[in-house]
Tab-separated table of C-alpha atoms and ligand atoms in Angstrom:
chain	number	residue	atom	x	y	z
A	18	MET	CA	-5.700	-32.362	28.012
A	19	THR	CA	-3.526	-29.363	28.054
A	20	LYS	CA	-4.294	-26.865	25.163
A	21	LYS	CA	-1.809	-24.723	23.215
A	22	PRO	CA	-1.920	-21.160	24.103
A	23	LEU	CA	-4.856	-20.009	22.272
A	24	HIS	CA	-3.400	-16.524	21.751
A	25	PHE	CA	-0.989	-14.322	19.776
A	26	GLU	CA	2.292	-14.918	21.447
A	27	GLN	CA	3.491	-11.398	22.493
A	28	THR	CA	7.239	-10.938	22.748
A	29	LEU	CA	7.694	-7.070	23.138
A	30	PHE	CA	7.663	-6.891	26.975
A	31	PRO	CA	10.598	-8.516	28.721
A	32	VAL	CA	10.138	-11.237	31.634
A	33	GLU	CA	12.443	-11.289	34.715
A	34	ASP	CA	11.968	-13.742	37.548
A	35	ASP	CA	8.880	-14.839	35.966
A	36	CYS	CA	7.227	-11.356	36.220
A	37	LEU	CA	6.499	-9.084	33.304
A	38	GLN	CA	8.447	-5.633	32.973
A	39	VAL	CA	6.754	-2.506	31.589
A	40	GLY	CA	8.937	0.335	31.226
A	41	GLY	CA	11.666	-1.316	33.051
A	42	ILE	CA	9.422	-1.643	36.179
A	43	PRO	CA	8.355	-5.199	37.506
A	44	LEU	CA	4.567	-5.222	37.254
A	45	THR	CA	4.023	-6.178	40.893
A	46	ARG	CA	5.880	-2.863	41.704
A	47	LEU	CA	3.947	-0.971	38.956
A	48	ALA	CA	0.782	-2.287	40.612
A	49	LEU	CA	1.731	-0.936	43.977
A	50	ARG	CA	2.085	2.257	42.681
A	51	VAL	CA	-1.128	2.574	40.636
A	52	GLU	CA	-4.377	2.104	42.390
A	53	GLY	CA	-6.902	-0.320	40.927
A	54	SER	CA	-7.238	-1.794	37.593
A	55	PHE	CA	-5.146	0.059	35.128
A	56	TYR	CA	-3.506	0.383	31.526
A	57	ALA	CA	0.069	0.939	31.060
A	58	TYR	CA	1.675	2.273	27.950
A	59	ASP	CA	5.503	1.557	27.502
A	60	ARG	CA	7.185	4.909	26.211
A	61	ARG	CA	10.049	3.022	24.684
A	62	LEU	CA	7.924	0.803	22.678
A	63	LEU	CA	6.125	3.793	21.315
A	64	THR	CA	9.520	5.317	20.297
A	65	GLU	CA	10.511	2.253	18.463
A	66	ARG	CA	7.509	1.631	16.673
A	67	VAL	CA	7.791	5.222	15.096
A	68	ALA	CA	11.356	4.562	14.389
A	69	HIS	CA	10.309	1.174	12.753
A	70	LEU	CA	7.916	2.879	10.218
A	71	ARG	CA	10.637	5.575	9.661
A	72	ARG	CA	13.336	2.854	8.721
A	73	ASN	CA	10.834	1.159	6.444
A	74	LEU	CA	8.866	3.888	4.693
A	75	PRO	CA	10.347	6.626	2.355
A	76	GLY	CA	11.501	9.686	4.338
A	77	LYS	CA	9.202	11.986	2.394
A	78	VAL	CA	6.187	10.126	3.898
A	79	HIS	CA	4.292	12.304	6.467
A	80	LEU	CA	3.311	10.331	9.451
A	81	HIS	CA	0.054	11.458	11.529
A	82	TYR	CA	-1.098	9.905	14.568
A	83	ALA	CA	-4.856	9.173	14.851
A	84	MET	CA	-5.542	10.213	18.134
A	85	LYS	CA	-8.922	8.326	18.657
A	86	ALA	CA	-6.890	5.271	19.202
A	87	ASN	CA	-5.447	6.395	22.269
A	88	PRO	CA	-6.119	10.148	23.369
A	89	MET	CA	-4.247	9.938	26.815
A	90	PRO	CA	-2.651	13.214	27.023
A	91	ALA	CA	0.716	12.021	27.903
A	92	VAL	CA	0.814	9.461	25.263
A	93	VAL	CA	-0.450	12.157	22.638
A	94	GLN	CA	2.140	14.489	23.894
A	95	HIS	CA	4.973	11.844	23.720
A	96	LEU	CA	3.942	10.618	20.112
A	97	SER	CA	3.723	14.448	19.028
A	98	SER	CA	7.400	14.835	19.258
A	99	LEU	CA	7.927	11.779	16.911
A	100	VAL	CA	5.195	12.086	14.259
A	101	ASP	CA	4.377	14.725	11.667
A	102	GLY	CA	0.900	15.574	12.815
A	103	LEU	CA	-2.221	14.599	14.490
A	104	ASP	CA	-5.765	13.579	13.446
A	105	VAL	CA	-8.336	14.529	15.676
A	106	ALA	CA	-11.972	13.411	15.602
A	107	SER	CA	-13.666	15.999	17.864
A	108	ALA	CA	-13.138	19.149	19.525
A	109	GLY	CA	-12.319	17.399	22.762
A	110	GLU	CA	-9.540	15.538	20.968
A	111	LEU	CA	-8.567	18.938	19.349
A	112	LYS	CA	-8.016	20.459	22.484
A	113	VAL	CA	-5.563	17.656	23.937
A	114	ALA	CA	-3.552	17.942	20.440
A	115	LEU	CA	-3.251	21.902	20.743
A	116	ASP	CA	-2.288	21.514	24.430
A	117	ALA	CA	0.529	18.984	23.358
A	118	GLY	CA	2.153	22.180	21.455
A	119	VAL	CA	1.538	20.747	17.830
A	120	VAL	CA	1.513	23.471	15.332
A	121	PRO	CA	-2.345	23.743	14.000
A	122	GLU	CA	-1.170	23.380	10.112
A	123	GLU	CA	-0.305	19.886	11.318
A	124	ILE	CA	-3.358	19.108	12.857
A	125	SER	CA	-6.258	17.695	10.943
A	126	PHE	CA	-10.018	17.208	11.616
A	127	ALA	CA	-12.013	14.367	10.369
A	128	GLY	CA	-15.334	12.823	11.341
A	129	PRO	CA	-19.035	13.030	10.295
A	130	GLY	CA	-21.361	15.166	11.990
A	131	LYS	CA	-19.187	18.148	13.068
A	132	THR	CA	-21.066	20.482	14.992
A	133	LEU	CA	-21.065	24.227	14.500
A	134	ARG	CA	-19.332	24.930	17.829
A	135	GLU	CA	-16.836	22.102	16.795
A	136	LEU	CA	-16.146	23.810	13.384
A	137	GLU	CA	-16.014	27.402	15.267
A	138	SER	CA	-13.067	26.055	17.311
A	139	ALA	CA	-11.283	24.371	14.634
A	140	VAL	CA	-11.515	27.590	12.559
A	141	ALA	CA	-10.591	29.851	15.452
A	142	ALA	CA	-7.591	27.287	16.062
A	143	GLY	CA	-6.441	27.471	12.416
A	144	ILE	CA	-6.088	23.607	11.764
A	145	VAL	CA	-7.098	21.589	8.809
A	146	ILE	CA	-10.869	20.664	8.610
A	147	ASN	CA	-11.563	17.686	6.515
A	148	LEU	CA	-15.027	18.660	5.274
A	149	GLU	CA	-17.280	15.462	5.127
A	150	SER	CA	-20.336	17.097	3.421
A	151	PHE	CA	-21.329	20.406	1.599
A	152	ARG	CA	-23.203	21.310	4.876
A	153	GLU	CA	-19.777	21.423	6.509
A	154	MET	CA	-18.132	23.414	3.641
A	155	GLU	CA	-20.705	25.944	3.725
A	156	ALA	CA	-20.436	26.488	7.572
A	157	VAL	CA	-16.798	26.491	7.492
A	158	SER	CA	-16.931	29.421	5.026
A	159	GLU	CA	-19.676	31.244	7.100
A	160	ILE	CA	-17.693	30.773	9.924
A	161	GLY	CA	-14.592	32.195	8.267
A	162	HIS	CA	-16.473	35.296	7.338
A	163	ARG	CA	-17.773	35.658	10.916
A	164	PHE	CA	-14.384	35.437	12.557
A	165	GLY	CA	-12.268	37.117	9.898
A	166	ILE	CA	-10.142	34.029	9.570
A	167	ARG	CA	-9.788	32.321	6.256
A	168	PRO	CA	-10.270	28.537	7.114
A	169	ARG	CA	-7.959	25.754	6.248
A	170	ALA	CA	-10.093	22.791	4.717
A	171	ALA	CA	-9.578	19.443	2.382
A	172	VAL	CA	-12.136	17.295	1.373
A	173	ARG	CA	-12.779	13.932	2.778
A	174	VAL	CA	-13.440	11.659	-0.002
A	175	ASN	CA	-15.652	8.307	0.231
A	176	PRO	CA	-13.656	6.472	-2.350
A	177	ASP	CA	-14.896	4.263	-4.902
A	178	PHE	CA	-13.075	1.391	-3.845
A	179	GLU	CA	-12.835	-0.697	-0.691
A	180	LEU	CA	-9.782	-1.582	1.521
A	181	LYS	CA	-9.766	-5.397	1.072
A	182	SER	CA	-9.499	-7.995	3.511
A	183	SER	CA	-9.992	-5.228	6.158
A	184	GLY	CA	-11.249	-5.526	9.880
A	185	MET	CA	-13.259	-2.300	9.463
A	186	LYS	CA	-14.215	-1.017	6.106
A	187	MET	CA	-14.720	2.916	5.909
A	188	GLY	CA	-14.820	3.635	2.642
A	189	GLY	CA	-16.494	2.223	-0.739
A	190	GLY	CA	-20.054	1.913	-1.386
A	191	PRO	CA	-22.799	4.062	0.591
A	192	LYS	CA	-20.961	5.483	3.768
A	193	GLN	CA	-21.670	8.137	6.231
A	194	PHE	CA	-17.895	9.179	6.038
A	195	GLY	CA	-16.818	11.851	3.435
A	196	VAL	CA	-18.327	12.944	0.039
A	197	ASP	CA	-18.689	10.382	-2.732
A	198	ALA	CA	-15.966	10.680	-5.126
A	199	GLU	CA	-18.372	11.527	-8.038
A	200	GLN	CA	-19.766	14.426	-6.088
A	201	VAL	CA	-16.036	15.891	-5.641
A	202	PRO	CA	-15.962	17.818	-8.540
A	203	LEU	CA	-19.270	19.628	-7.752
A	204	MET	CA	-18.067	20.486	-4.447
A	205	LEU	CA	-14.904	21.892	-5.684
A	206	GLN	CA	-16.546	24.109	-7.876
A	207	ARG	CA	-18.605	25.509	-5.070
A	208	LEU	CA	-15.212	25.566	-2.905
A	209	SER	CA	-13.574	27.556	-5.561
A	210	LYS	CA	-16.106	30.438	-4.933
A	211	LEU	CA	-15.692	30.295	-1.090
A	212	ASP	CA	-12.997	32.141	0.949
A	213	ILE	CA	-11.482	28.825	2.207
A	214	GLU	CA	-7.809	27.832	2.026
A	215	PHE	CA	-8.087	24.582	-0.017
A	216	ARG	CA	-5.289	21.948	1.098
A	217	GLY	CA	-6.030	18.706	-0.762
A	218	PHE	CA	-7.800	15.481	-0.042
A	219	HIS	CA	-8.354	13.004	2.677
A	220	ILE	CA	-9.105	9.316	1.578
A	221	PHE	CA	-9.443	6.714	4.230
A	222	SER	CA	-10.799	3.305	2.994
A	223	GLY	CA	-10.495	1.020	6.286
A	224	SER	CA	-8.926	-0.173	9.571
A	225	GLN	CA	-7.069	-3.169	10.926
A	226	ASN	CA	-5.294	-4.739	7.782
A	227	LEU	CA	-2.503	-7.275	8.071
A	228	ASN	CA	-2.164	-7.725	4.440
A	229	ALA	CA	0.603	-5.743	2.609
A	230	GLN	CA	-0.858	-6.412	-0.691
A	231	SER	CA	-4.301	-5.071	0.218
A	232	ILE	CA	-2.738	-2.107	1.719
A	233	ILE	CA	-0.507	-1.397	-1.346
A	234	GLU	CA	-3.364	-1.626	-3.484
A	235	ALA	CA	-5.786	0.773	-1.433
A	236	GLN	CA	-2.553	3.183	-1.178
A	237	GLU	CA	-2.377	3.114	-5.117
A	238	ASN	CA	-5.979	3.521	-5.519
A	239	ALA	CA	-6.026	6.552	-3.275
A	240	VAL	CA	-3.158	8.240	-5.003
A	241	ARG	CA	-4.824	7.731	-8.435
A	242	LEU	CA	-8.065	8.926	-7.374
A	243	GLY	CA	-6.528	11.998	-5.409
A	244	ILE	CA	-4.710	12.771	-8.611
A	245	ARG	CA	-7.958	12.490	-10.514
A	246	LEU	CA	-9.959	14.714	-8.208
A	247	ALA	CA	-7.466	17.309	-8.345
A	248	ALA	CA	-8.071	18.271	-11.992
A	249	ASP	CA	-10.998	19.984	-10.257
A	250	ALA	CA	-9.094	21.600	-7.412
A	251	PRO	CA	-9.107	25.562	-7.252
A	252	VAL	CA	-5.580	25.715	-6.043
A	253	GLN	CA	-2.435	23.231	-6.362
A	254	VAL	CA	-2.912	20.201	-3.730
A	255	ALA	CA	-0.848	20.792	-0.727
A	256	THR	CA	-1.439	17.332	1.002
A	257	LEU	CA	-2.887	14.090	-0.009
A	258	ASN	CA	-3.788	11.890	2.956
A	259	ILE	CA	-4.209	8.230	1.760
A	260	GLY	CA	-5.036	6.941	5.359
A	261	GLY	CA	-3.686	3.891	7.086
A	262	GLY	CA	-5.252	0.769	7.694
A	263	PHE	CA	-2.035	-0.828	9.158
A	264	GLY	CA	-3.252	-3.691	11.423
A	265	ILE	CA	-1.629	-5.658	14.339
A	266	PRO	CA	-1.976	-9.149	15.251
A	267	TYR	CA	-4.402	-9.793	18.112
A	268	PHE	CA	-5.441	-13.614	17.422
A	269	PRO	CA	-3.684	-17.175	16.931
A	270	GLY	CA	-2.389	-17.559	13.311
A	271	GLU	CA	-2.078	-13.765	12.690
A	272	THR	CA	1.477	-12.439	11.836
A	273	PRO	CA	2.834	-8.723	12.093
A	274	LEU	CA	2.313	-6.443	9.029
A	275	ASP	CA	5.375	-6.757	6.648
A	276	LEU	CA	6.051	-2.986	6.043
A	277	ALA	CA	8.900	-3.542	3.647
A	278	PRO	CA	6.673	-3.982	0.422
A	279	ILE	CA	4.696	-1.393	1.415
A	280	GLY	CA	7.736	0.977	1.915
A	281	GLU	CA	9.098	0.031	-1.539
A	282	ARG	CA	5.490	0.750	-3.278
A	283	MET	CA	5.298	4.043	-1.603
A	284	GLU	CA	8.495	5.266	-3.286
A	285	VAL	CA	6.823	4.590	-6.434
A	286	LEU	CA	3.830	6.289	-5.240
A	287	LEU	CA	5.824	9.289	-4.382
A	288	ASP	CA	7.462	9.630	-7.666
A	289	LEU	CA	3.982	9.422	-9.468
A	290	LEU	CA	2.587	12.084	-7.056
A	291	GLN	CA	5.532	14.132	-7.703
A	292	ASN	CA	4.955	14.100	-11.587
A	293	GLU	CA	1.220	14.604	-11.453
A	294	LEU	CA	0.896	17.133	-8.198
A	295	PRO	CA	4.323	18.598	-7.769
A	296	GLY	CA	4.726	19.847	-4.337
A	297	ALA	CA	2.041	17.914	-2.642
A	298	ASN	CA	2.754	15.955	0.528
A	299	LEU	CA	1.794	12.225	0.940
A	300	VAL	CA	0.308	11.735	4.409
A	301	ILE	CA	-0.508	8.481	6.190
A	302	GLU	CA	-2.738	8.534	9.289
A	303	LEU	CA	-2.005	5.657	11.771
A	304	GLY	CA	-3.900	4.774	15.014
A	305	ARG	CA	-3.720	1.378	16.339
A	306	TYR	CA	-0.319	0.422	14.686
A	307	LEU	CA	1.276	3.235	16.472
A	308	VAL	CA	-0.143	2.504	20.122
A	309	GLY	CA	-1.948	-0.882	20.071
A	310	GLU	CA	0.954	-3.120	20.772
A	311	ALA	CA	2.712	-0.782	23.409
A	312	GLY	CA	-0.085	-1.036	26.020
A	313	ILE	CA	-1.430	-3.713	28.183
A	314	TYR	CA	-4.475	-3.713	30.688
A	315	VAL	CA	-3.827	-5.169	34.053
A	316	THR	CA	-6.584	-6.043	36.640
A	317	ARG	CA	-6.401	-8.138	39.893
A	318	ILE	CA	-7.990	-11.375	40.433
A	319	VAL	CA	-10.738	-11.148	43.142
A	320	ASP	CA	-12.087	-14.473	43.249
A	321	ARG	CA	-11.335	-18.083	41.834
A	322	LYS	CA	-14.355	-20.239	41.217
A	323	VAL	CA	-14.726	-23.777	39.939
A	324	SER	CA	-18.279	-24.236	38.180
A	325	ARG	CA	-18.960	-27.995	37.220
A	326	GLY	CA	-15.069	-28.567	36.347
A	327	GLN	CA	-14.418	-25.113	34.720
A	328	VAL	CA	-12.163	-22.849	36.424
A	329	PHE	CA	-13.201	-18.940	36.546
A	330	LEU	CA	-10.760	-16.203	37.587
A	331	VAL	CA	-13.109	-13.361	38.393
A	332	THR	CA	-11.268	-10.022	38.054
A	333	GLU	CA	-11.710	-6.465	39.364
A	334	GLY	CA	-12.205	-4.967	35.958
A	335	GLY	CA	-13.854	-6.442	32.671
A	336	LEU	CA	-15.464	-5.171	29.743
A	337	ASN	CA	-16.209	-1.808	31.560
A	338	HIS	CA	-12.478	-1.222	31.057
A	339	HIS	CA	-11.909	-3.067	28.265
A	340	LEU	CA	-14.628	-3.694	25.647
A	341	ALA	CA	-12.540	-4.806	23.025
A	342	ALA	CA	-10.907	-7.667	24.871
A	343	SER	CA	-14.151	-9.226	25.605
A	344	GLY	CA	-14.966	-9.363	21.997
A	345	ASN	CA	-17.711	-6.868	21.912
A	346	PHE	CA	-16.055	-4.193	19.826
A	347	GLY	CA	-16.339	-5.098	16.164
A	348	GLN	CA	-15.563	-8.867	16.501
A	349	VAL	CA	-17.804	-11.236	14.584
A	350	ILE	CA	-16.641	-14.465	16.532
A	351	ARG	CA	-15.243	-14.124	20.003
A	352	LYS	CA	-11.397	-14.940	20.212
A	353	ASN	CA	-9.225	-14.277	22.891
A	354	TYR	CA	-6.846	-11.454	23.126
A	355	PRO	CA	-3.324	-12.593	24.436
A	356	VAL	CA	-3.838	-12.922	28.082
A	357	ALA	CA	-1.204	-13.595	30.898
A	358	VAL	CA	-0.859	-13.731	34.443
A	359	GLY	CA	1.687	-10.915	34.742
A	360	ASN	CA	3.377	-11.736	38.095
A	361	ARG	CA	3.739	-15.420	37.271
A	362	MET	CA	4.377	-15.612	33.410
A	363	GLN	CA	5.007	-19.275	33.470
A	364	GLY	CA	4.116	-20.253	36.717
A	365	GLU	CA	4.593	-23.663	38.459
A	366	GLU	CA	1.404	-25.604	37.328
A	367	ARG	CA	-0.812	-24.670	34.393
A	368	GLU	CA	-4.465	-25.094	34.032
A	369	ILE	CA	-7.102	-24.450	31.769
A	370	ALA	CA	-9.069	-21.255	32.967
A	371	SER	CA	-11.329	-18.549	32.036
A	372	VAL	CA	-11.082	-15.002	33.156
A	373	VAL	CA	-14.212	-13.038	33.856
A	374	GLY	CA	-15.035	-9.354	34.719
A	375	PRO	CA	-17.153	-8.439	37.564
A	376	LEU	CA	-20.075	-7.456	35.593
A	377	CYS	CA	-23.635	-9.309	35.851
A	378	THR	CA	-23.408	-10.100	32.167
A	379	PRO	CA	-22.169	-13.468	30.325
A	380	LEU	CA	-20.521	-10.753	27.788
A	381	ASP	CA	-17.996	-9.976	30.431
A	382	ILE	CA	-15.107	-12.352	29.383
A	383	LEU	CA	-11.393	-11.608	28.986
A	384	ALA	CA	-10.291	-15.025	28.408
A	385	ASP	CA	-12.221	-17.996	27.341
A	386	LYS	CA	-10.886	-21.532	28.529
A	387	MET	CA	-7.068	-20.502	27.945
A	388	ASP	CA	-4.079	-22.699	28.955
A	389	LEU	CA	-2.641	-20.401	32.036
A	390	PRO	CA	-0.657	-20.526	34.774
A	391	LYS	CA	-2.392	-21.610	37.869
A	392	ALA	CA	-3.471	-18.238	39.261
A	393	GLU	CA	-4.708	-17.168	42.905
A	394	ILE	CA	-6.651	-14.349	44.391
A	395	GLY	CA	-4.464	-11.381	44.102
A	396	ASP	CA	-2.656	-12.165	41.162
A	397	LEU	CA	-2.168	-9.806	37.964
A	398	VAL	CA	-4.221	-10.532	35.054
A	399	VAL	CA	-2.640	-9.021	31.937
A	400	VAL	CA	-4.129	-8.375	28.638
A	401	PHE	CA	-1.740	-7.423	25.841
A	402	GLN	CA	-2.252	-5.363	22.656
A	403	SER	CA	-4.442	-3.052	24.656
A	404	GLY	CA	-2.825	0.250	23.574
A	405	ALA	CA	-5.469	1.125	21.093
A	406	TYR	CA	-9.101	1.360	21.490
A	407	GLY	CA	-9.078	0.390	25.303
A	408	LEU	CA	-10.339	2.557	27.958
A	409	THR	CA	-12.102	5.197	25.963
A	410	ALA	CA	-13.542	2.672	23.769
A	411	SER	CA	-15.299	0.763	26.647
A	412	PRO	CA	-18.743	1.489	28.566
A	413	GLY	CA	-17.065	2.871	31.958
A	414	ALA	CA	-20.395	3.748	33.486
A	415	PHE	CA	-21.895	0.268	33.211
A	416	LEU	CA	-22.474	-1.204	36.535
A	417	SER	CA	-20.977	1.791	38.218
A	418	HIS	CA	-17.807	0.069	39.292
A	419	PRO	CA	-14.639	2.214	39.609
A	420	GLY	CA	-12.736	3.214	36.281
A	421	ALA	CA	-9.412	2.201	35.377
A	422	THR	CA	-6.412	4.419	35.614
A	423	GLU	CA	-3.727	4.985	32.647
A	424	VAL	CA	-0.035	5.435	32.821
A	425	LEU	CA	2.778	6.208	30.711
A	426	VAL	CA	5.914	4.331	31.846
B	504	PLP	C1	-10.098	5.587	13.449
B	504	PLP	C2	-9.331	6.330	12.120
B	504	PLP	C3	-8.064	6.083	11.823
B	504	PLP	C4	-7.145	5.323	12.702
B	504	PLP	O1	-7.578	3.817	12.392
B	504	PLP	P1	-6.553	2.712	12.962
B	504	PLP	O2	-7.089	1.520	12.652
B	504	PLP	O3	-6.561	2.913	14.488
B	504	PLP	O4	-5.181	2.785	12.280
B	504	PLP	C5	-7.478	6.831	10.849
B	504	PLP	N1	-7.994	7.792	10.084
B	504	PLP	C6	-9.320	7.928	10.137
B	504	PLP	C7	-10.019	8.950	9.650
B	504	PLP	C8	-10.095	7.246	11.236
B	504	PLP	O5	-11.340	7.438	11.468
């Protein structure tokens, strides 16, 4: 009654002597260095991921990193040397971006409900503010007067199309994000009377997409919408940010996104943009795609139990460190993330086991009835595809257990 591994097979991290290697270090050794449960991000994999994008996408495309996927300062610092800009979603992220030494013109700030204080920081920093409402536009203008600084701003548009077959839709229909496309001309009329440096448009339609055709279609729609809206712009459009949405495989049957057709189509879009809006840069912003596969979550087994024939491996950390792997971060039907036992990747014996965290809730599952090597107390459970929406997207205070550490190796 052995089951096939019910997870996406990861191949990015090498295995030596049956032990997973991270950044050239055996996981067992790394675990001696780090206290408690931890996330490890592999510097080389981050570098390779950006190189892979650069190989497949036209050289003229500006690549931004959306920091909310993983705001660890060392990760942001490393990526900021490889990409063309950063997208932040709060004043806290803005601080990390500026600390990393990124020039303000290359930082943009999106997100609904920016507070006056956040907008003040953003104006003072000289970054590009993606205006999500008329209120934000008026506030930014007022702050600019008060500070004697000319704010830089773009308009975030809630597009009149959707990103098809997307994990998370963030555009089309009624949304809290951006300004409805049909209201943008009115907004631009008002903006032209204010002392704001208009930069362009930000059109983000969705996230976690593995279908190249859907992404191509959304990108084309975004470029066409940007061109249409530019007719009412007070000055030439300097940047057109068409979002991202590039997904990574998590579950059985999912395959990595094919970048080649996207790259080819972007050449055509760049030509179109060049003709219609000369001088405008085309920006894409990626979070998960840049960092997701470069990170693992690691937690030790503290107990091994058999309940009515079913094996439970109880780990030190669970959904308090890694909500997404427990299936409670936007999944409709719970599926297993790729999970392994890092210090015995193949193992000698195998068994069907469930990995559960220490929290007193049935939601705290890291692996549900998976085919795993027979593991013991003290072994290291590894969850792959954990570099994005991991620690900072988890309810760390729930049940007051110790937090997890993050290392970049
Ligand atoms: C969250 C977000 C992203 C990143 O999405 P990923 O799926 O991680 O690539 C990009 N842009 C905006 C505006 C976002 O809110």
